[in-house]
Amino acid sequence: MAELAGVSVRTLHHYDGIGLVQPSARTGAGYRAYAAADVERLREVLAYRRLGFGLREIADLVDDPTTDAVAHLRRLRGLVLEQRDRAVATVAAIDRELEARAMGIRTTPEEQLKVFGAQLYETIGSDYPATRRTEPRIAERVWDALGDARTVLNVGAGTGSYEPPDRDVTAVEPSAVMRAQRPGGAAPCVAASAENLPFEDRSFDAAMAFSTVHHWHDPIAGLREMRRVARRVVVFTHDASDVGWRHRFWLTRDYLPEVAGLVAGRPPVDRLAAAIGARLEPVLIPWDCADGFLEAYWRRPEAYLDEHVRRAVSVWTRVGPEAERRAVDGLRDDLSSGRWAERNRDLVALDAAELGLRLLIA
Ligand SMILES: C[S@@+](CC[C@H](N)C(=O)[O-])C[C@H]1O[C@@H](n2cnc3c(N)ncnc32)[C@H](O)[C@@H]1O
């Protein structure tokens, strides 16, 4: 078994000892005998290990009764793709720096940070402004939640869509591609990541983060950093823990189930809230939402057939081209056959939908 799996016998004994992978039987001579289900579990444990998960986290993942082998494979696939995207972008950043050094150009600290920053957005960020812009009704909710804050830090700021115009804003954004697309006159932007904010304790009245926490390597560490540097924290994110969320939104339920694998293993929204003592408020998505995030077109399904709409939402890149093609073809067929309309006839009468989007306010 050890030889097949490429691990030491000691490792297998350790996994057995801590109850992570316990062989179902012993031979007469006392050897551990692994049944097919044990092998499957070992394969999952080793794959999560390779992705850098700790043994305790892995135990929680593989013991989750709601996740079967196929769901684990989907989730693993999503995580590996995410790592691949990061690796590809890191190689590109290293190549750029090597090239610059070979030509005798000294790279700035900001350029060097690119290797570690938001690599996915280095790849997909240039498609972002096509459909991602401020949705005024949601912006109003965020700005209200900021209260009387005069100085505001916007973390994972991107192009700055939700920066309040009437306050003193400082932005933090690790992706150079995103920073470069900030409009002239936008708030000053620092190249840094949420997990390590280069500011003194309590430097700001409030810190906000919009539609970015799910990209952070360590969301809890990032939120604690926001809490450290600001008196008030306002975060807009989605409730990934809620199984109902996947089922509520027809796109992920009927066409893109792979999204479940992408969000699996991320801390649930109530854990995020608890980490900074935040309360949670639902945010309904208006039917004509101006910001083209994943759920925005819930009543305008044809929009998802548009490549520009998809390229501005990272999920479509992260599920991979095969799943994307299958989802788009399926949706196109169902729209022309009337199947989509039949299945979703209740939606047409709604002006706003509850799709698991939340404000965290601390
Ligand atoms: C979906 S965009 C949202 C941008 C902006 N907040 C908005 O609403 O338009 C996500 C942003 O998070 C940034 N990001 C990724 N990892 C991050 C990290 N560890 N810390 C801070 N920002 C990060 C990405 O570079 C990207 O600009």
mmCIF file of N, CA and C and ligand atoms in Angstrom, residues 86 116-122 124-125 128 132-134 154-163 172-176 178-179 182 192-197 208-218 222 236 291 293 312-314, ligand 1:
data_model
loop_
_atom_site.group_PDB
_atom_site.id
_atom_site.type_symbol
_atom_site.label_atom_id
_atom_site.label_comp_id
_atom_site.label_asym_id
_atom_site.label_seq_id
_atom_site.Cartn_x
_atom_site.Cartn_y
_atom_site.Cartn_z
ATOM 1 N N ARG A 86 -2.313 29.836 -10.209
ATOM 2 C CA ARG A 86 -1.340 30.612 -9.433
ATOM 3 C C ARG A 86 0.073 30.316 -9.929
ATOM 4 N N PHE A 116 3.813 37.168 -5.560
ATOM 5 C CA PHE A 116 2.999 36.597 -4.490
ATOM 6 C C PHE A 116 1.567 37.116 -4.461
ATOM 7 N N GLY A 117 1.304 38.117 -5.249
ATOM 8 C CA GLY A 117 0.011 38.798 -5.147
ATOM 9 C C GLY A 117 -1.133 38.020 -5.759
ATOM 10 N N ALA A 118 -2.138 38.725 -6.200
ATOM 11 C CA ALA A 118 -3.367 38.101 -6.696
ATOM 12 C C ALA A 118 -3.166 37.605 -8.119
ATOM 13 N N GLN A 119 -2.473 36.458 -8.225
ATOM 14 C CA GLN A 119 -2.039 36.023 -9.555
ATOM 15 C C GLN A 119 -3.191 35.769 -10.513
ATOM 16 N N LEU A 120 -4.311 35.280 -9.986
ATOM 17 C CA LEU A 120 -5.418 34.980 -10.883
ATOM 18 C C LEU A 120 -5.832 36.250 -11.630
ATOM 19 N N TYR A 121 -5.859 37.360 -10.895
ATOM 20 C CA TYR A 121 -6.283 38.613 -11.515
ATOM 21 C C TYR A 121 -5.228 39.182 -12.449
ATOM 22 N N GLU A 122 -3.971 38.704 -12.328
ATOM 23 C CA GLU A 122 -2.965 39.105 -13.309
ATOM 24 C C GLU A 122 -3.347 38.475 -14.653
ATOM 25 N N ILE A 124 -6.700 37.265 -15.497
ATOM 26 C CA ILE A 124 -8.045 37.550 -16.018
ATOM 27 C C ILE A 124 -8.475 39.001 -15.824
ATOM 28 N N GLY A 125 -7.651 39.775 -15.079
ATOM 29 C CA GLY A 125 -8.089 41.113 -14.643
ATOM 30 C C GLY A 125 -8.424 42.075 -15.772
ATOM 31 N N TYR A 128 -12.023 42.603 -16.659
ATOM 32 C CA TYR A 128 -12.893 42.960 -15.538
ATOM 33 C C TYR A 128 -13.799 44.163 -15.800
ATOM 34 N N ARG A 132 -17.990 44.883 -14.855
ATOM 35 C CA ARG A 132 -17.984 45.038 -13.403
ATOM 36 C C ARG A 132 -17.970 46.516 -13.048
ATOM 37 N N ARG A 133 -19.066 46.987 -12.513
ATOM 38 C CA ARG A 133 -19.150 48.391 -12.132
ATOM 39 C C ARG A 133 -20.049 48.525 -10.905
ATOM 40 N N THR A 134 -20.126 49.745 -10.373
ATOM 41 C CA THR A 134 -20.879 49.955 -9.137
ATOM 42 C C THR A 134 -22.369 49.680 -9.326
ATOM 43 N N ASN A 154 -10.041 50.358 1.604
ATOM 44 C CA ASN A 154 -10.762 49.412 0.747
ATOM 45 C C ASN A 154 -9.794 48.286 0.366
ATOM 46 N N VAL A 155 -10.033 47.096 0.903
ATOM 47 C CA VAL A 155 -9.091 45.977 0.728
ATOM 48 C C VAL A 155 -9.549 45.106 -0.442
ATOM 49 N N GLY A 156 -8.611 44.698 -1.311
ATOM 50 C CA GLY A 156 -8.983 43.941 -2.514
ATOM 51 C C GLY A 156 -9.807 44.847 -3.413
ATOM 52 N N ALA A 157 -9.321 46.074 -3.570
ATOM 53 C CA ALA A 157 -10.122 47.174 -4.123
ATOM 54 C C ALA A 157 -10.402 47.040 -5.610
ATOM 55 N N GLY A 158 -9.584 46.268 -6.317
ATOM 56 C CA GLY A 158 -9.780 46.157 -7.765
ATOM 57 C C GLY A 158 -9.777 47.528 -8.414
ATOM 58 N N THR A 159 -10.759 47.745 -9.276
ATOM 59 C CA THR A 159 -10.814 49.024 -9.983
ATOM 60 C C THR A 159 -11.536 50.088 -9.153
ATOM 61 N N GLY A 160 -11.949 49.741 -7.955
ATOM 62 C CA GLY A 160 -12.483 50.748 -7.028
ATOM 63 C C GLY A 160 -13.972 50.984 -7.128
ATOM 64 N N SER A 161 -14.714 50.001 -7.670
ATOM 65 C CA SER A 161 -16.142 50.195 -7.916
ATOM 66 C C SER A 161 -16.953 50.695 -6.711
ATOM 67 N N TYR A 162 -16.611 50.259 -5.514
ATOM 68 C CA TYR A 162 -17.487 50.577 -4.376
ATOM 69 C C TYR A 162 -16.854 51.574 -3.395
ATOM 70 N N GLU A 163 -15.861 52.323 -3.879
ATOM 71 C CA GLU A 163 -15.225 53.287 -2.981
ATOM 72 C C GLU A 163 -16.141 54.498 -2.786
ATOM 73 N N VAL A 172 -6.187 49.025 -1.167
ATOM 74 C CA VAL A 172 -5.145 47.989 -1.150
ATOM 75 C C VAL A 172 -5.503 46.997 -2.236
ATOM 76 N N GLU A 173 -4.564 46.723 -3.146
ATOM 77 C CA GLU A 173 -4.864 45.795 -4.244
ATOM 78 C C GLU A 173 -3.557 45.123 -4.682
ATOM 79 N N PRO A 174 -3.475 43.774 -4.552
ATOM 80 C CA PRO A 174 -2.210 43.113 -4.896
ATOM 81 C C PRO A 174 -1.960 42.955 -6.398
ATOM 82 N N SER A 175 -3.007 42.997 -7.226
ATOM 83 C CA SER A 175 -2.796 42.735 -8.648
ATOM 84 C C SER A 175 -2.456 44.018 -9.412
ATOM 85 N N ALA A 176 -1.304 43.999 -10.083
ATOM 86 C CA ALA A 176 -0.877 45.186 -10.846
ATOM 87 C C ALA A 176 -1.836 45.446 -11.999
ATOM 88 N N MET A 178 -5.034 44.956 -12.046
ATOM 89 C CA MET A 178 -6.204 45.648 -11.505
ATOM 90 C C MET A 178 -5.844 47.084 -11.134
ATOM 91 N N ARG A 179 -4.691 47.258 -10.492
ATOM 92 C CA ARG A 179 -4.310 48.629 -10.094
ATOM 93 C C ARG A 179 -4.217 49.533 -11.313
ATOM 94 N N ARG A 182 -7.415 51.251 -12.497
ATOM 95 C CA ARG A 182 -8.159 52.198 -11.651
ATOM 96 C C ARG A 182 -8.274 53.525 -12.391
ATOM 97 N N ALA A 192 -0.512 45.521 -1.815
ATOM 98 C CA ALA A 192 -0.360 44.659 -0.633
ATOM 99 C C ALA A 192 -1.529 43.688 -0.605
ATOM 100 N N SER A 193 -1.469 42.733 0.329
ATOM 101 C CA SER A 193 -2.538 41.743 0.443
ATOM 102 C C SER A 193 -3.238 41.882 1.792
ATOM 103 N N ALA A 194 -4.485 41.400 1.805
ATOM 104 C CA ALA A 194 -5.301 41.527 3.016
ATOM 105 C C ALA A 194 -4.617 40.888 4.222
ATOM 106 N N GLU A 195 -3.930 39.768 3.976
ATOM 107 C CA GLU A 195 -3.376 39.004 5.092
ATOM 108 C C GLU A 195 -2.244 39.744 5.803
ATOM 109 N N ASN A 196 -1.722 40.787 5.178
ATOM 110 C CA ASN A 196 -0.579 41.483 5.746
ATOM 111 C C ASN A 196 -0.680 42.960 5.388
ATOM 112 N N LEU A 197 -1.539 43.666 6.092
ATOM 113 C CA LEU A 197 -1.798 45.068 5.735
ATOM 114 C C LEU A 197 -0.684 45.960 6.306
ATOM 115 N N MET A 208 -13.208 48.277 4.436
ATOM 116 C CA MET A 208 -14.242 47.547 3.679
ATOM 117 C C MET A 208 -13.584 46.573 2.699
ATOM 118 N N ALA A 209 -14.329 45.524 2.341
ATOM 119 C CA ALA A 209 -13.841 44.565 1.342
ATOM 120 C C ALA A 209 -15.063 44.110 0.552
ATOM 121 N N PHE A 210 -15.011 44.259 -0.760
ATOM 122 C CA PHE A 210 -16.189 43.947 -1.569
ATOM 123 C C PHE A 210 -15.849 42.825 -2.546
ATOM 124 N N SER A 211 -16.547 41.726 -2.427
ATOM 125 C CA SER A 211 -16.439 40.647 -3.403
ATOM 126 C C SER A 211 -14.992 40.203 -3.624
ATOM 127 N N THR A 212 -14.260 40.055 -2.539
ATOM 128 C CA THR A 212 -12.835 39.711 -2.677
ATOM 129 C C THR A 212 -12.391 38.629 -1.697
ATOM 130 N N VAL A 213 -13.089 38.503 -0.552
ATOM 131 C CA VAL A 213 -12.616 37.608 0.515
ATOM 132 C C VAL A 213 -12.400 36.177 0.005
ATOM 133 N N HIS A 214 -13.256 35.727 -0.939
ATOM 134 C CA HIS A 214 -13.146 34.347 -1.425
ATOM 135 C C HIS A 214 -11.868 34.128 -2.241
ATOM 136 N N HIS A 215 -11.150 35.217 -2.574
ATOM 137 C CA HIS A 215 -9.886 35.061 -3.301
ATOM 138 C C HIS A 215 -8.678 35.004 -2.375
ATOM 139 N N TRP A 216 -8.873 35.358 -1.118
ATOM 140 C CA TRP A 216 -7.725 35.471 -0.228
ATOM 141 C C TRP A 216 -7.207 34.084 0.155
ATOM 142 N N HIS A 217 -5.869 33.992 0.314
ATOM 143 C CA HIS A 217 -5.286 32.707 0.727
ATOM 144 C C HIS A 217 -5.801 32.334 2.106
ATOM 145 N N ASP A 218 -5.866 33.333 2.997
ATOM 146 C CA ASP A 218 -6.290 33.064 4.366
ATOM 147 C C ASP A 218 -7.325 34.124 4.765
ATOM 148 N N GLY A 222 -6.981 37.692 6.938
ATOM 149 C CA GLY A 222 -7.232 38.976 6.275
ATOM 150 C C GLY A 222 -8.264 39.801 7.045
ATOM 151 N N PHE A 236 -18.614 42.579 1.980
ATOM 152 C CA PHE A 236 -19.670 42.007 1.140
ATOM 153 C C PHE A 236 -19.127 40.708 0.559
ATOM 154 N N ASP A 291 -23.717 45.539 -11.547
ATOM 155 C CA ASP A 291 -22.388 44.947 -11.397
ATOM 156 C C ASP A 291 -22.470 43.474 -11.809
ATOM 157 N N PHE A 293 -21.379 40.549 -11.322
ATOM 158 C CA PHE A 293 -20.805 39.395 -10.606
ATOM 159 C C PHE A 293 -21.628 38.138 -10.909
ATOM 160 N N ALA A 312 -15.370 38.243 -16.964
ATOM 161 C CA ALA A 312 -15.201 39.184 -15.849
ATOM 162 C C ALA A 312 -15.548 38.540 -14.508
ATOM 163 N N VAL A 313 -15.847 37.238 -14.511
ATOM 164 C CA VAL A 313 -16.166 36.529 -13.259
ATOM 165 C C VAL A 313 -15.218 35.332 -13.152
ATOM 166 N N SER A 314 -14.383 35.327 -12.102
ATOM 167 C CA SER A 314 -13.282 34.357 -12.021
ATOM 168 C C SER A 314 -13.763 32.906 -12.029
HETATM 169 C C1 LIG B 1 -13.773 40.180 -7.774
HETATM 170 S S1 LIG B 1 -12.473 41.329 -7.581
HETATM 171 C C2 LIG B 1 -13.313 42.601 -6.647
HETATM 172 C C3 LIG B 1 -12.688 43.939 -6.821
HETATM 173 C C4 LIG B 1 -13.440 45.104 -6.173
HETATM 174 N N1 LIG B 1 -13.525 44.967 -4.721
HETATM 175 C C5 LIG B 1 -14.808 45.258 -6.796
HETATM 176 O O1 LIG B 1 -15.789 45.007 -6.132
HETATM 177 O O2 LIG B 1 -14.884 45.612 -7.955
HETATM 178 C C6 LIG B 1 -11.435 40.568 -6.393
HETATM 179 C C7 LIG B 1 -10.161 41.336 -6.081
HETATM 180 O O3 LIG B 1 -9.507 40.751 -4.968
HETATM 181 C C8 LIG B 1 -8.106 40.881 -5.162
HETATM 182 N N2 LIG B 1 -7.377 39.948 -4.281
HETATM 183 C C9 LIG B 1 -7.040 38.658 -4.539
HETATM 184 N N3 LIG B 1 -6.333 38.158 -3.505
HETATM 185 C C10 LIG B 1 -6.245 39.133 -2.574
HETATM 186 C C11 LIG B 1 -5.642 39.230 -1.273
HETATM 187 N N4 LIG B 1 -5.011 38.190 -0.723
HETATM 188 N N5 LIG B 1 -5.740 40.396 -0.603
HETATM 189 C C12 LIG B 1 -6.403 41.447 -1.139
HETATM 190 N N6 LIG B 1 -6.985 41.413 -2.361
HETATM 191 C C13 LIG B 1 -6.915 40.284 -3.072
HETATM 192 C C14 LIG B 1 -7.970 40.581 -6.658
HETATM 193 O O4 LIG B 1 -6.728 41.003 -7.183
HETATM 194 C C15 LIG B 1 -9.163 41.324 -7.240
HETATM 195 O O5 LIG B 1 -8.852 42.637 -7.578
#
